[in-house]
Coordinates of C-alpha atoms in Angstrom, one line a residue:
Chain A
M1 CA -2.4 8.3 33.3
V2 CA -3.5 6.0 31.0
I3 CA -6.6 7.5 29.5
E4 CA -9.5 5.7 28.2
K5 CA -12.3 6.7 26.3
Q6 CA -15.9 5.4 26.4
V7 CA -15.8 3.7 22.1
T8 CA -18.8 2.3 20.9
F9 CA -18.6 0.1 18.0
I10 CA -21.7 -2.7 16.9
V11 CA -19.8 -6.4 17.1
N12 CA -22.2 -8.8 14.8
G13 CA -25.6 -6.9 14.4
R14 CA -25.1 -6.1 18.9
R15 CA -24.3 -2.3 20.6
H16 CA -20.8 -2.4 22.6
K17 CA -19.3 0.7 24.4
V18 CA -16.6 0.2 26.2
G19 CA -13.6 2.6 28.4
L20 CA -10.6 1.5 26.3
P21 CA -6.7 2.8 26.8
A22 CA -6.1 4.1 23.3
H23 CA -2.8 2.0 23.0
R24 CA -5.2 -1.2 23.2
T25 CA -6.0 -3.3 19.6
L26 CA -9.2 -4.3 17.8
L27 CA -7.9 -7.1 18.6
E28 CA -7.1 -7.6 22.7
A29 CA -10.5 -5.1 22.7
L30 CA -12.3 -8.1 20.6
R31 CA -11.3 -10.8 22.0
D32 CA -12.1 -9.2 24.8
L33 CA -15.3 -8.9 25.2
G34 CA -16.1 -12.4 23.6
Y35 CA -15.5 -12.1 20.2
V36 CA -12.9 -15.4 21.4
E37 CA -12.9 -16.6 17.0
V38 CA -10.6 -13.3 16.5
K39 CA -7.5 -14.7 16.2
C40 CA -4.1 -13.1 17.5
G41 CA -1.4 -14.1 14.5
C42 CA 1.8 -12.3 13.3
E43 CA 0.9 -9.0 15.4
K44 CA 2.6 -7.7 12.4
G45 CA 0.1 -7.9 9.4
D46 CA 1.1 -10.9 7.9
C47 CA -0.2 -13.2 9.0
G48 CA -4.8 -12.1 8.6
A49 CA -6.2 -14.4 11.0
C50 CA -7.1 -11.3 13.1
A51 CA -9.0 -9.7 10.1
V52 CA -12.6 -8.6 10.8
L53 CA -14.7 -6.2 8.3
L54 CA -14.3 -2.3 9.9
D55 CA -17.7 -1.4 7.7
G56 CA -17.1 -3.6 4.9
E57 CA -13.4 -2.9 4.5
A58 CA -11.5 -6.1 6.1
V59 CA -8.6 -4.6 8.5
D60 CA -6.0 -6.6 10.4
A61 CA -7.0 -6.1 13.2
C62 CA -3.9 -6.4 15.3
L63 CA -3.1 -3.0 13.2
T64 CA -6.3 -1.5 14.0
L65 CA -6.6 0.3 18.1
A66 CA -9.8 0.0 19.3
W67 CA -10.0 3.7 19.2
Q68 CA -9.8 4.0 15.2
A69 CA -13.7 1.5 15.5
D70 CA -15.6 3.9 17.3
G71 CA -19.1 4.4 16.2
A72 CA -17.8 2.0 13.4
A73 CA -19.6 -2.0 12.3
L74 CA -17.8 -4.8 12.8
T75 CA -18.1 -8.1 11.2
T76 CA -16.2 -11.6 12.7
V77 CA -16.8 -15.3 10.9
R78 CA -19.4 -15.6 13.3
G79 CA -21.4 -12.3 12.0
L80 CA -21.4 -13.3 8.5
A81 CA -25.5 -15.9 8.5
K82 CA -27.6 -15.1 11.8
P83 CA -26.9 -17.6 14.8
G84 CA -26.8 -21.3 14.1
M85 CA -26.6 -20.5 11.0
E86 CA -24.7 -20.8 8.0
H87 CA -23.1 -18.6 5.6
P88 CA -22.4 -20.0 1.8
L89 CA -18.5 -19.2 2.6
H90 CA -19.1 -21.5 5.7
T91 CA -21.2 -24.2 3.7
A92 CA -17.8 -24.1 1.2
F93 CA -14.6 -24.9 3.7
I94 CA -16.2 -27.3 5.3
Q95 CA -17.5 -29.4 2.1
T96 CA -14.4 -28.6 0.1
G97 CA -12.0 -29.4 2.9
A98 CA -10.7 -26.4 3.2
V99 CA -9.8 -26.6 6.9
Q100 CA -7.3 -28.2 8.7
C101 CA -5.2 -27.0 11.9
G102 CA -9.0 -23.9 11.2
Y103 CA -6.4 -21.3 12.8
C104 CA -6.6 -18.7 10.0
I105 CA -10.1 -20.0 8.6
P106 CA -12.0 -17.1 10.4
G107 CA -9.4 -14.3 9.1
M108 CA -9.4 -16.6 5.5
I109 CA -13.3 -16.2 5.3
I110 CA -13.6 -12.4 6.4
A111 CA -11.0 -12.1 3.3
A112 CA -12.7 -13.9 0.9
K113 CA -15.9 -12.2 1.7
A114 CA -14.4 -8.3 1.2
L115 CA -13.0 -10.4 -2.4
L116 CA -16.6 -11.4 -3.2
E117 CA -18.1 -8.2 -2.7
E118 CA -16.0 -7.0 -5.6
H119 CA -15.9 -9.3 -7.9
P120 CA -19.0 -11.8 -7.3
D121 CA -17.3 -14.4 -10.2
P122 CA -13.5 -13.7 -9.4
T123 CA -10.0 -14.7 -11.3
D124 CA -7.9 -16.9 -10.1
E125 CA -5.7 -13.8 -9.7
E126 CA -8.4 -11.9 -8.3
I127 CA -8.7 -14.9 -5.4
R128 CA -4.6 -14.7 -5.6
R129 CA -4.6 -11.1 -4.3
G130 CA -7.9 -11.1 -2.3
L131 CA -6.1 -13.3 -0.4
S132 CA -3.0 -12.2 0.0
G133 CA -2.4 -10.7 2.9
N134 CA -3.9 -14.7 5.3
L135 CA -1.9 -17.8 5.4
C136 CA -2.6 -20.5 5.8
R137 CA 0.4 -23.4 6.5
C138 CA -1.4 -26.7 6.9
T139 CA -3.7 -26.4 3.1
G140 CA -1.3 -24.9 0.6
Y141 CA -4.8 -23.5 -0.1
V142 CA -5.6 -25.4 -3.3
Q143 CA -9.1 -26.6 -1.3
I144 CA -9.6 -23.2 -0.6
F145 CA -9.0 -22.0 -3.3
A146 CA -11.7 -23.9 -4.6
A147 CA -14.7 -24.0 -1.8
I148 CA -13.3 -19.4 -2.5
R149 CA -14.5 -20.7 -6.2
S150 CA -17.6 -23.1 -4.5
A151 CA -18.9 -19.8 -2.8
A152 CA -19.2 -17.4 -5.7
V153 CA -21.4 -20.0 -7.3
A154 CA -23.2 -20.2 -4.3
L155 CA -24.8 -16.7 -3.9
R156 CA -24.3 -15.8 -7.0
S157 CA -27.0 -17.7 -7.4
E158 CA -28.7 -17.1 -4.0
G159 CA -28.8 -13.3 -5.3
E160 CA -30.6 -14.8 -8.8
L161 CA -33.4 -16.0 -6.8
T162 CA -34.0 -13.0 -4.3
Chain B
M1 CA 0.5 -5.8 23.7
L2 CA 0.9 -2.5 22.2
P3 CA 3.4 -0.6 24.4
K4 CA 1.4 2.9 26.3
F5 CA 0.5 6.4 24.3
Q6 CA -1.7 8.6 24.0
L7 CA -4.2 9.2 21.0
A8 CA -5.2 11.9 20.0
E9 CA -8.0 12.1 16.7
P10 CA -7.4 15.9 15.0
G11 CA -10.8 16.6 12.4
S12 CA -9.0 19.1 10.5
I13 CA -5.9 20.2 9.3
D14 CA -5.1 22.5 11.2
E15 CA -6.3 21.2 14.3
A16 CA -3.2 18.8 13.5
L17 CA -0.9 21.6 13.4
E18 CA -1.9 22.9 16.4
L19 CA -0.5 19.8 18.0
M20 CA 2.5 20.3 16.4
K21 CA 2.9 23.9 17.6
D22 CA 3.5 21.5 21.1
E23 CA 7.4 20.9 21.0
V24 CA 7.5 19.8 24.5
D25 CA 4.8 16.8 23.8
R26 CA 5.0 17.2 19.3
P27 CA 2.5 13.6 18.8
I28 CA 3.8 11.1 16.0
L29 CA 1.7 10.9 13.1
M30 CA -0.6 7.9 11.7
G31 CA -1.4 7.3 8.4
G32 CA -2.4 3.8 8.4
G33 CA -0.1 2.6 11.1
T34 CA 1.1 -1.0 9.5
N35 CA 4.6 0.4 10.1
L36 CA 4.7 2.5 13.2
L37 CA 2.4 0.2 15.6
V38 CA 4.7 -2.7 14.4
D39 CA 7.9 -0.7 15.7
L40 CA 5.9 0.2 18.3
R41 CA 4.9 -3.1 19.8
N42 CA 9.5 -4.3 18.4
R43 CA 10.5 -0.9 20.5
G44 CA 8.0 -1.7 23.7
K45 CA 9.2 1.2 25.7
A46 CA 5.7 3.8 25.9
A47 CA 5.6 5.8 23.1
G48 CA 4.3 9.4 24.3
R49 CA 1.4 10.8 22.6
L50 CA 0.6 9.8 18.7
A51 CA -2.2 11.6 16.5
W52 CA -4.0 9.4 14.1
L53 CA -4.5 11.9 10.5
G54 CA -7.6 9.5 9.5
R55 CA -10.7 12.3 11.6
I56 CA -9.7 14.3 8.5
P57 CA -12.0 14.2 5.5
E58 CA -9.6 15.4 3.2
L59 CA -6.5 13.9 3.3
R60 CA -8.1 11.2 1.6
R61 CA -9.2 12.7 -2.1
I62 CA -8.0 12.0 -5.5
E63 CA -7.9 14.3 -8.3
V64 CA -7.3 13.9 -11.6
T65 CA -7.7 16.7 -14.0
K66 CA -6.4 17.0 -17.9
D67 CA -3.0 18.1 -16.8
R68 CA -2.6 17.1 -13.4
V69 CA -3.5 14.6 -10.7
V70 CA -3.3 15.4 -6.6
L71 CA -3.5 12.9 -3.6
G72 CA -4.3 13.8 -0.1
A73 CA -1.8 12.3 1.8
R74 CA -3.7 9.5 3.7
T75 CA -5.4 7.8 0.1
T76 CA -5.4 4.3 1.3
I77 CA -3.2 1.8 -1.5
T78 CA -7.4 0.1 -1.9
D79 CA -8.1 3.7 -3.1
L80 CA -5.5 4.2 -6.0
L81 CA -7.6 0.4 -7.0
R82 CA -10.4 1.9 -7.3
R83 CA -9.9 4.9 -9.4
A84 CA -9.7 3.5 -13.6
E85 CA -8.1 6.6 -14.0
L86 CA -5.2 6.2 -13.0
E87 CA -4.5 3.6 -15.0
T88 CA -3.9 6.1 -17.5
A89 CA -2.6 8.8 -15.2
G90 CA -0.5 6.5 -13.3
P91 CA 0.5 3.5 -14.2
S92 CA 2.9 2.7 -12.3
L93 CA 1.4 3.4 -9.3
L94 CA -1.5 1.7 -9.9
H95 CA 0.7 -1.6 -11.0
S96 CA 2.7 -1.0 -7.3
A97 CA -0.7 -0.4 -5.3
R98 CA -1.6 -3.5 -6.7
M99 CA 1.6 -5.9 -5.5
F100 CA 1.8 -3.5 -1.6
A101 CA 2.1 -6.4 0.8
G102 CA -1.7 -8.0 1.2
H103 CA -5.3 -7.5 0.9
M104 CA -6.2 -6.0 5.0
I105 CA -2.1 -3.8 4.4
R106 CA -3.7 -2.0 1.6
N107 CA -6.8 -1.1 3.0
A108 CA -4.8 0.9 6.3
A109 CA -1.8 1.4 4.9
T110 CA -1.6 5.3 2.4
V111 CA 0.3 6.5 0.2
G112 CA 1.2 9.6 2.7
G113 CA 3.1 7.3 5.1
N114 CA 4.8 4.7 2.9
I115 CA 7.1 7.8 1.6
C116 CA 7.0 10.3 4.8
Y117 CA 8.3 6.4 6.5
G118 CA 11.9 6.8 4.6
S119 CA 12.2 3.7 3.5
P120 CA 14.0 2.2 -0.1
A121 CA 11.3 -0.2 0.0
A122 CA 8.7 1.7 -0.7
D123 CA 6.6 1.0 -3.0
V124 CA 4.2 4.2 -3.8
V125 CA 7.9 5.6 -4.2
P126 CA 9.6 4.8 -7.3
P127 CA 6.2 5.4 -9.1
L128 CA 6.1 8.4 -7.5
L129 CA 9.2 9.5 -8.8
S130 CA 9.1 8.4 -12.2
L131 CA 6.0 11.1 -12.8
D132 CA 7.8 13.6 -11.6
A133 CA 5.9 13.9 -8.0
E134 CA 5.7 16.8 -5.9
L135 CA 4.9 17.2 -2.1
T136 CA 3.6 19.8 -0.5
L137 CA 3.8 20.0 3.4
A138 CA 2.0 22.3 5.7
S139 CA 3.0 23.5 8.8
P140 CA 2.4 26.2 11.7
S141 CA 3.6 28.8 10.1
G142 CA 2.3 27.8 6.6
Q143 CA 2.9 25.6 3.7
R144 CA 5.5 24.6 1.3
S145 CA 6.0 22.8 -1.9
I146 CA 9.3 20.6 -2.1
P147 CA 9.8 17.7 -5.2
L148 CA 9.6 14.4 -3.8
Q149 CA 12.6 13.4 -5.1
E150 CA 14.5 16.0 -2.9
F151 CA 11.7 14.8 -0.1
L152 CA 14.0 11.4 0.5
T153 CA 17.5 12.3 2.6
G154 CA 18.7 9.1 3.9
Y155 CA 17.4 5.1 5.7
K156 CA 14.0 6.3 6.8
A157 CA 14.7 10.2 6.5
T158 CA 12.6 12.5 5.0
A159 CA 13.2 15.9 4.8
R160 CA 9.8 17.3 7.0
R161 CA 10.2 19.1 9.7
P162 CA 9.9 17.9 13.4
D163 CA 6.3 20.3 12.9
E164 CA 5.0 19.7 9.1
I165 CA 2.5 17.3 7.9
L166 CA 2.6 16.0 4.5
T167 CA -0.6 17.1 2.9
S168 CA -1.0 16.0 -0.4
I169 CA 1.6 14.0 -3.8
G170 CA 0.5 15.8 -7.2
W171 CA 1.9 15.2 -10.4
P172 CA 1.3 16.1 -14.0
R173 CA -0.7 13.6 -15.7
P174 CA 2.3 11.8 -18.4
P175 CA 1.5 13.0 -21.9
A176 CA 0.1 11.1 -24.5
G177 CA 3.0 9.9 -25.7
A178 CA 4.4 7.7 -22.5
A179 CA 5.5 4.9 -21.3
N180 CA 5.5 4.9 -17.3
M181 CA 5.6 2.1 -15.6
F182 CA 6.5 -0.5 -12.6
H183 CA 8.1 -4.0 -12.2
K184 CA 8.6 -5.3 -8.7
L185 CA 10.8 -8.0 -8.1
G186 CA 9.7 -9.3 -5.0
L187 CA 10.2 -13.3 -3.1
R188 CA 6.7 -13.5 -3.7
K189 CA 4.4 -12.2 -6.2
G190 CA 1.8 -10.5 -2.9
D191 CA 3.2 -10.2 1.0
A192 CA 6.5 -9.6 -0.3
I193 CA 9.5 -6.9 0.5
T194 CA 10.9 -5.8 -2.7
V195 CA 13.4 -6.9 -3.5
I196 CA 14.5 -3.9 -6.4
G197 CA 11.5 -1.9 -8.0
V198 CA 11.8 -0.5 -10.8
A199 CA 9.5 2.3 -12.5
V200 CA 10.5 3.7 -15.2
T201 CA 8.4 6.8 -17.7
I202 CA 9.5 7.8 -21.3
A203 CA 8.3 9.9 -23.3
V204 CA 9.0 9.8 -28.0
E205 CA 8.8 12.1 -29.8
N206 CA 10.0 12.2 -33.3
G207 CA 11.0 8.9 -33.1
H208 CA 13.4 10.0 -30.3
C209 CA 13.1 9.3 -26.8
S210 CA 12.1 12.8 -25.5
L211 CA 12.5 12.2 -21.6
A212 CA 13.6 9.2 -19.9
R213 CA 12.8 9.0 -16.1
I214 CA 13.9 6.2 -13.9
A215 CA 13.7 5.1 -10.5
L216 CA 15.4 3.0 -8.0
G217 CA 14.4 0.9 -5.2
A218 CA 16.2 -0.2 -2.4
V219 CA 19.2 -0.8 -3.6
A220 CA 20.4 2.1 -2.4
P221 CA 19.7 4.1 1.3
T222 CA 16.9 5.8 -0.1
V223 CA 14.6 4.9 -3.6
L224 CA 17.2 6.9 -6.0
R225 CA 16.4 8.5 -8.9
A226 CA 19.6 6.8 -11.7
K227 CA 20.2 10.6 -13.7
G228 CA 23.3 9.4 -15.7
A229 CA 21.4 6.5 -16.9
E230 CA 18.6 9.0 -18.3
R231 CA 20.9 11.3 -19.0
L232 CA 22.2 8.7 -21.5
L233 CA 18.4 8.0 -23.4
E234 CA 17.3 11.8 -23.8
G235 CA 17.3 13.3 -27.2
E236 CA 18.5 9.8 -28.5
R237 CA 16.8 6.7 -30.7
L238 CA 16.4 4.0 -28.4
T239 CA 18.7 1.4 -29.9
S240 CA 19.3 -2.2 -27.8
A241 CA 23.0 -0.6 -27.4
V242 CA 22.0 2.3 -25.6
I243 CA 19.8 1.2 -23.5
A244 CA 22.1 -1.1 -22.2
E245 CA 24.7 1.0 -22.2
A246 CA 21.8 2.9 -20.1
A247 CA 20.5 0.1 -17.8
R248 CA 24.5 0.1 -17.3
H249 CA 25.2 2.8 -15.8
A250 CA 21.7 2.3 -13.9
A251 CA 23.2 -0.2 -12.4
Q252 CA 26.2 1.9 -11.2
V253 CA 24.8 4.3 -9.4
C254 CA 23.5 1.9 -6.8
R255 CA 24.4 1.3 -3.4
P256 CA 22.9 -1.8 -2.5
I257 CA 23.0 -4.0 0.4
D258 CA 23.3 -7.2 1.4
D259 CA 20.0 -8.6 3.1
L260 CA 17.9 -11.9 3.9
R261 CA 16.1 -11.6 0.4
A262 CA 18.9 -10.9 -1.9
S263 CA 22.7 -10.2 -2.2
A264 CA 24.3 -6.9 -3.0
D265 CA 26.2 -8.3 -6.0
Y266 CA 22.9 -9.8 -7.3
R267 CA 20.6 -6.6 -7.2
R268 CA 23.8 -4.9 -9.0
H269 CA 23.6 -7.5 -11.3
T270 CA 19.2 -7.3 -11.4
V271 CA 18.6 -3.8 -11.4
E272 CA 21.0 -3.2 -14.2
V273 CA 18.6 -6.9 -16.6
L274 CA 15.5 -4.9 -15.5
V275 CA 16.5 -1.1 -16.4
R276 CA 17.3 -2.9 -20.4
R277 CA 14.2 -4.6 -20.4
L278 CA 11.9 -1.9 -19.1
V279 CA 13.0 0.8 -21.0
A280 CA 13.1 -1.5 -23.6
R281 CA 9.8 -2.4 -23.6
A282 CA 8.6 1.6 -22.7
W283 CA 10.3 2.4 -25.4
E284 CA 8.2 0.6 -27.6
Q285 CA 4.5 0.9 -25.7
A286 CA 5.9 4.6 -26.4
C287 CA 5.8 4.3 -29.9
V288 CA 3.6 2.7 -30.4
A289 CA 0.9 5.1 -28.6
H290 CA 2.5 8.1 -30.4
P291 CA 1.8 6.8 -34.2
R292 CA 4.4 8.5 -36.6
D293 CA 6.9 7.1 -34.3
R294 CA 5.8 3.2 -35.3
S295 CA 9.2 3.1 -37.2
A296 CA 10.6 3.9 -34.5
I297 CA 9.5 0.3 -32.4
R298 CA 12.4 -1.9 -35.2
A299 CA 15.5 0.3 -33.8
T300 CA 15.2 -1.6 -30.9
G301 CA 15.1 -5.2 -32.5
G302 CA 12.6 -6.5 -30.3

């Protein structure tokens, strides 16, 4: 017998209440709700393609049970900026050519967001550590590092203006 | 897809212990789930019941006092990184936390889970052994403490009884004149399983080594202490000859395996090199920390 529980969470500002069994991962639950920007990669916490922010902390959605997110606020790569708007991280990834096949990028940008919250002016070592759970098999990471440095500058000057 | 299971979410240790009384449907305990969920997915068959300990606030805490450190068992690796006091209260552990897996795993994985999983490659275990850590376990019939070393009984096997929950991990703060450090050898710097982990504590008094701890990871079925090597160091002035002899001894107690990351021969050879380097560096640091013993550094000959 599979027992479902009513799980409530907020995704990108929108509240959801869904009945889910205990073994449903947050990754499956989010994709079923249409948040298909959250990607399924290795399903064992190595690649980071499924990273989302759970109450501000980056987690691998493939290793998080949906029940664990009950009552939490979640952010996917689409939720970093208002609908139709670009977050400085989005802009920087596009402008520096940090995207090739693109599959790792939703998780990469979520990890980068968590990194810049903790280190607004990160050293290369801090970027390396911040991205240590995200694999990209296309780019070799050089442009991804450049994008994060450039977004950091943009976010800091934005912070100074407001 | 994960196989089917039920999930309990106890809100207190008492509630969790109540679940552990149930011999028929005793839950598998889940800390961060970063090992457990991967294993369940690989195994593919229904798993009965899990109990996630993440809704028990008292299990997630770091207490640093003048002479002791206590971690709740569900303290995450990221929690360690955010406690600057560990720089002096548990430097080897803090270092291992920086090298632990990747960012998202560090946010989820817990110190207690890493210990209870019983892997010889568990990154927090060599540092905690080098700090003389002790575990506190609770069961429906009471509470007990056990040195971490006695807890590690075999490959993925521990002294945890079926109805017990690891609640906290504690250790005495290293004395001011002690050096405590960790080195992880992996195939990469990030997101890598340890090929060899070495943690060392060296304390110096009156120009001699007053305490030595050497813990070795991923070179035997459990993380282990090189006690013979420790005895060769204690009471001695650590010349390069004394250190080299202890390192040789440490390599002899290893029982490494060949795997896809390294051969047994490579591990046996390299553990000697790493112990030699780490003990020499710890000795030097301990002597510098202990001004009266600065002259002893020269004895190592660099």
